[in-house]
Short mmCIF file of C-alpha atoms in Angstrom, two decimals:
data_model
loop_
_atom_site.label_atom_id
_atom_site.label_comp_id
_atom_site.label_asym_id
_atom_site.label_seq_id
_atom_site.Cartn_x
_atom_site.Cartn_y
_atom_site.Cartn_z
CA UNK A 22 53.64 -1.09 -78.84
CA UNK A 23 55.93 -3.97 -77.87
CA UNK A 24 55.18 -6.50 -75.12
CA UNK A 25 57.88 -4.95 -72.93
CA UNK A 26 56.37 -1.49 -73.39
CA UNK A 27 52.93 -2.80 -72.43
CA UNK A 28 54.37 -4.44 -69.31
CA UNK A 29 56.16 -1.24 -68.36
CA UNK A 30 52.95 0.77 -68.88
CA UNK A 31 50.96 -1.62 -66.67
CA UNK A 32 53.63 -1.36 -63.98
CA UNK A 33 53.40 2.45 -64.09
CA UNK A 34 49.57 2.24 -63.93
CA UNK A 35 49.77 0.01 -60.87
CA UNK A 36 52.23 2.42 -59.23
CA UNK A 37 49.98 5.40 -59.96
CA UNK A 38 46.92 3.58 -58.57
CA UNK A 39 48.83 2.61 -55.46
CA UNK A 40 50.16 6.14 -54.90
CA UNK A 41 46.71 7.67 -55.30
CA UNK A 42 45.20 5.08 -52.96
CA UNK A 43 47.70 5.69 -50.12
CA UNK A 44 47.43 9.46 -50.54
CA UNK A 45 43.63 9.27 -50.44
CA UNK A 46 43.58 6.94 -47.40
CA UNK A 47 46.07 9.12 -45.51
CA UNK A 48 44.07 12.24 -46.29
CA UNK A 49 40.82 10.61 -45.10
CA UNK A 50 42.56 9.55 -41.88
CA UNK A 51 43.68 13.14 -41.28
CA UNK A 52 40.24 14.48 -42.21
CA UNK A 53 38.77 12.43 -39.37
CA UNK A 54 40.99 14.32 -36.95
CA UNK A 55 40.79 17.92 -38.14
CA UNK A 56 39.31 20.30 -40.72
CA UNK A 57 40.82 20.42 -44.18
CA UNK A 58 42.18 23.96 -43.62
CA UNK A 59 44.51 22.55 -40.94
CA UNK A 60 45.78 19.64 -43.05
CA UNK A 61 49.09 20.21 -44.82
CA UNK A 62 50.54 18.48 -47.89
CA UNK A 63 53.58 17.63 -45.75
CA UNK A 64 51.36 15.70 -43.29
CA UNK A 65 49.55 13.83 -46.06
CA UNK A 66 52.83 12.81 -47.71
CA UNK A 67 54.44 11.75 -44.43
CA UNK A 68 51.47 9.55 -43.53
CA UNK A 69 51.24 8.11 -47.05
CA UNK A 70 55.02 7.62 -47.21
CA UNK A 71 55.28 9.38 -50.57
CA UNK A 72 57.22 12.48 -51.56
CA UNK A 73 55.67 15.82 -52.41
CA UNK A 74 56.52 15.37 -56.09
CA UNK A 75 54.31 12.27 -56.18
CA UNK A 76 51.47 14.19 -54.53
CA UNK A 77 51.74 17.12 -56.95
CA UNK A 78 51.83 14.76 -59.92
CA UNK A 79 48.18 13.95 -59.17
CA UNK A 80 46.72 16.85 -57.16
CA UNK A 81 47.06 20.63 -56.99
CA UNK A 82 46.53 20.77 -53.23
CA UNK A 83 44.46 19.18 -50.44
CA UNK A 84 41.29 20.88 -51.73
CA UNK A 85 41.78 19.39 -55.18
CA UNK A 86 42.29 15.98 -53.53
CA UNK A 87 39.03 16.42 -51.60
CA UNK A 88 37.21 17.46 -54.76
CA UNK A 89 38.49 14.38 -56.63
CA UNK A 90 37.41 12.09 -53.78
CA UNK A 91 33.95 13.67 -53.84
CA UNK A 92 33.73 13.43 -57.63
CA UNK A 93 34.68 9.73 -57.56
CA UNK A 94 32.04 9.07 -54.92
CA UNK A 95 29.36 10.95 -56.88
CA UNK A 96 30.28 9.02 -60.04
CA UNK A 97 30.07 5.75 -58.09
CA UNK A 98 26.56 6.64 -56.86
CA UNK A 99 25.48 7.42 -60.44
CA UNK A 100 26.90 4.11 -61.70
CA UNK A 101 25.28 2.27 -58.80
CA UNK A 102 21.89 3.68 -59.75
CA UNK A 103 22.34 3.44 -63.52
CA UNK A 104 19.74 0.69 -63.93
CA UNK A 105 17.03 2.75 -62.27
CA UNK A 106 15.11 5.21 -64.36
CA UNK A 107 11.71 5.95 -62.84
CA UNK A 108 9.15 7.76 -64.92
CA UNK A 109 7.05 8.76 -61.95
CA UNK A 110 7.36 9.29 -58.25
CA UNK A 111 6.14 5.91 -57.00
CA UNK A 112 7.31 2.78 -55.17
CA UNK A 113 10.34 2.63 -57.51
CA UNK A 114 11.53 5.80 -55.82
CA UNK A 115 11.52 4.08 -52.43
CA UNK A 116 13.66 1.33 -53.98
CA UNK A 117 16.09 3.89 -55.35
CA UNK A 118 16.31 5.64 -51.99
CA UNK A 119 17.04 2.27 -50.41
CA UNK A 120 19.80 1.64 -52.99
CA UNK A 121 21.38 5.02 -52.21
CA UNK A 122 21.27 4.25 -48.48
CA UNK A 123 22.85 0.84 -49.09
CA UNK A 124 25.66 2.51 -50.99
CA UNK A 125 26.08 5.12 -48.24
CA UNK A 126 26.18 2.39 -45.60
CA UNK A 127 28.89 0.52 -47.53
CA UNK A 128 30.92 3.76 -47.69
CA UNK A 129 29.77 5.17 -44.35
CA UNK A 130 33.11 6.46 -43.04
CA UNK A 131 33.82 8.53 -46.13
CA UNK A 132 30.25 9.77 -46.67
CA UNK A 133 29.92 10.71 -42.99
CA UNK A 134 33.15 12.70 -43.24
CA UNK A 135 31.98 14.51 -46.36
CA UNK A 136 28.49 15.27 -45.07
CA UNK A 137 28.85 15.60 -41.31
CA UNK A 138 32.42 16.27 -40.32
CA UNK A 139 35.23 18.06 -42.08
CA UNK A 140 34.01 17.88 -45.65
CA UNK A 141 32.82 20.40 -48.18
CA UNK A 142 29.35 21.88 -48.75
CA UNK A 143 29.77 21.28 -52.50
CA UNK A 144 29.44 17.53 -51.89
CA UNK A 145 25.97 18.09 -50.45
CA UNK A 146 25.07 20.09 -53.54
CA UNK A 147 26.33 17.25 -55.77
CA UNK A 148 24.08 14.77 -53.95
CA UNK A 149 21.13 17.14 -54.35
CA UNK A 150 21.86 17.32 -58.10
CA UNK A 151 21.83 13.51 -58.27
CA UNK A 152 18.39 13.55 -56.66
CA UNK A 153 17.30 16.10 -59.24
CA UNK A 154 18.66 14.26 -62.28
CA UNK A 155 17.32 10.89 -61.20
CA UNK A 156 13.92 12.36 -60.38
CA UNK A 157 14.26 10.92 -56.90
CA UNK A 158 12.17 13.72 -55.48
CA UNK A 159 8.61 14.37 -56.45
CA UNK A 160 7.36 17.16 -58.53
CA UNK A 161 4.59 17.35 -55.95
CA UNK A 162 3.53 20.57 -57.49
CA UNK A 163 0.32 21.60 -59.06
CA UNK A 164 0.23 22.69 -62.67
CA UNK A 165 -0.42 26.21 -61.45
CA UNK A 166 2.88 26.35 -59.50
CA UNK A 167 5.46 28.53 -61.23
CA UNK A 168 9.04 27.45 -61.89
CA UNK A 169 10.54 29.45 -59.06
CA UNK A 170 8.16 27.96 -56.50
CA UNK A 171 8.82 24.49 -57.94
CA UNK A 172 12.56 25.04 -57.43
CA UNK A 173 11.98 26.08 -53.82
CA UNK A 174 9.79 23.01 -53.26
CA UNK A 175 12.47 20.74 -54.68
CA UNK A 176 15.16 22.28 -52.44
CA UNK A 177 12.89 21.89 -49.42
CA UNK A 178 12.49 18.16 -50.05
CA UNK A 179 16.13 17.65 -51.11
CA UNK A 180 17.58 19.31 -48.02
CA UNK A 181 15.15 17.35 -45.86
CA UNK A 182 16.45 14.10 -47.41
CA UNK A 183 20.05 15.13 -46.81
CA UNK A 184 19.19 16.06 -43.21
CA UNK A 185 17.69 12.63 -42.54
CA UNK A 186 20.71 10.89 -44.11
CA UNK A 187 23.14 12.98 -42.03
CA UNK A 188 21.30 12.14 -38.82
CA UNK A 189 21.05 8.46 -39.81
CA UNK A 190 24.85 8.41 -40.20
CA UNK A 191 25.35 10.19 -36.86
CA UNK A 192 23.09 7.59 -35.20
CA UNK A 193 25.34 4.82 -36.49
CA UNK A 194 22.80 3.68 -39.13
CA UNK A 195 20.90 1.69 -36.47
CA UNK A 196 17.65 2.11 -38.36
CA UNK A 197 17.56 -0.43 -41.25
CA UNK A 198 18.11 1.01 -44.72
CA UNK A 199 14.69 -0.16 -45.92
CA UNK A 200 12.93 1.53 -42.98
CA UNK A 201 14.93 4.73 -43.45
CA UNK A 202 14.17 4.81 -47.18
CA UNK A 203 10.48 4.29 -46.43
CA UNK A 204 10.57 7.07 -43.82
CA UNK A 205 12.09 9.52 -46.33
CA UNK A 206 9.55 8.44 -48.96
CA UNK A 207 6.64 8.87 -46.52
CA UNK A 208 7.92 12.25 -45.32
CA UNK A 209 8.00 13.48 -48.91
CA UNK A 210 4.69 12.02 -50.05
CA UNK A 211 2.59 12.17 -46.89
CA UNK A 212 4.56 14.61 -44.76
CA UNK A 213 2.35 16.70 -42.56
CA UNK A 214 -0.82 14.59 -42.68
CA UNK A 215 1.00 11.43 -41.50
CA UNK A 216 3.55 12.78 -39.03
CA UNK A 217 1.97 16.02 -37.85
CA UNK A 218 -1.79 15.52 -38.03
CA UNK A 219 -3.89 18.48 -36.98
#
C-alpha cells in the first residue's frame, strides 16, 4: 500500500468514526425525549446532519443502533474490569463492584437511559451476564443445593444488584460509589440478618 493510499484510508476511517459518533449522540439525545419505537431514522439523520445512506452504511435501523451502543458499553465494562479476577467472593468483590459503579458514574447519562428510561431489557441481561462471568455474585449456596435452585439464587442476587444501581442512578448518585458498593456487598453477604433482623 502506498503512502497516499494509507492517508486516504485514515481519512475514511476518521470520517466513519465521526459519522458514527454524531449518529450515536443524536440518537441518545432523542432517546432522552421519547421511547425508541417513536424515534425515526429521518429524525436521527436530521439531528446528526447526515443522510440516510450514511446511516444505513453502519446500521440496519434504530434498534440495531441501540444494540451496538449497548454492546460497546458492555465491552467497555469488561475491558475496565479485565485486571480483576477474583477466585472467591470476598473483599475483592466489593472492589470490583466499586469499579463498576465508578464506570457507571462516568457514563451515567447513557447507562441511566439504557437501564431506567427508554432502553432495552436485553442490556440488563447483558449486565447480569457480566456479573455471572466475573463471579461478582456469590455462590452462597450449600453443596446440597441443586443447579436449578442455584440459578434462581443467582438471579435473585443479580436482579437485586441491578435494582440498587437503577435507584442509585435515579437518586443522582448522591451516595458515594464506595458506600453503594459496600451496601450491595453487605446486602448479598449479610442480607436479612443485618438489614432485617428478627
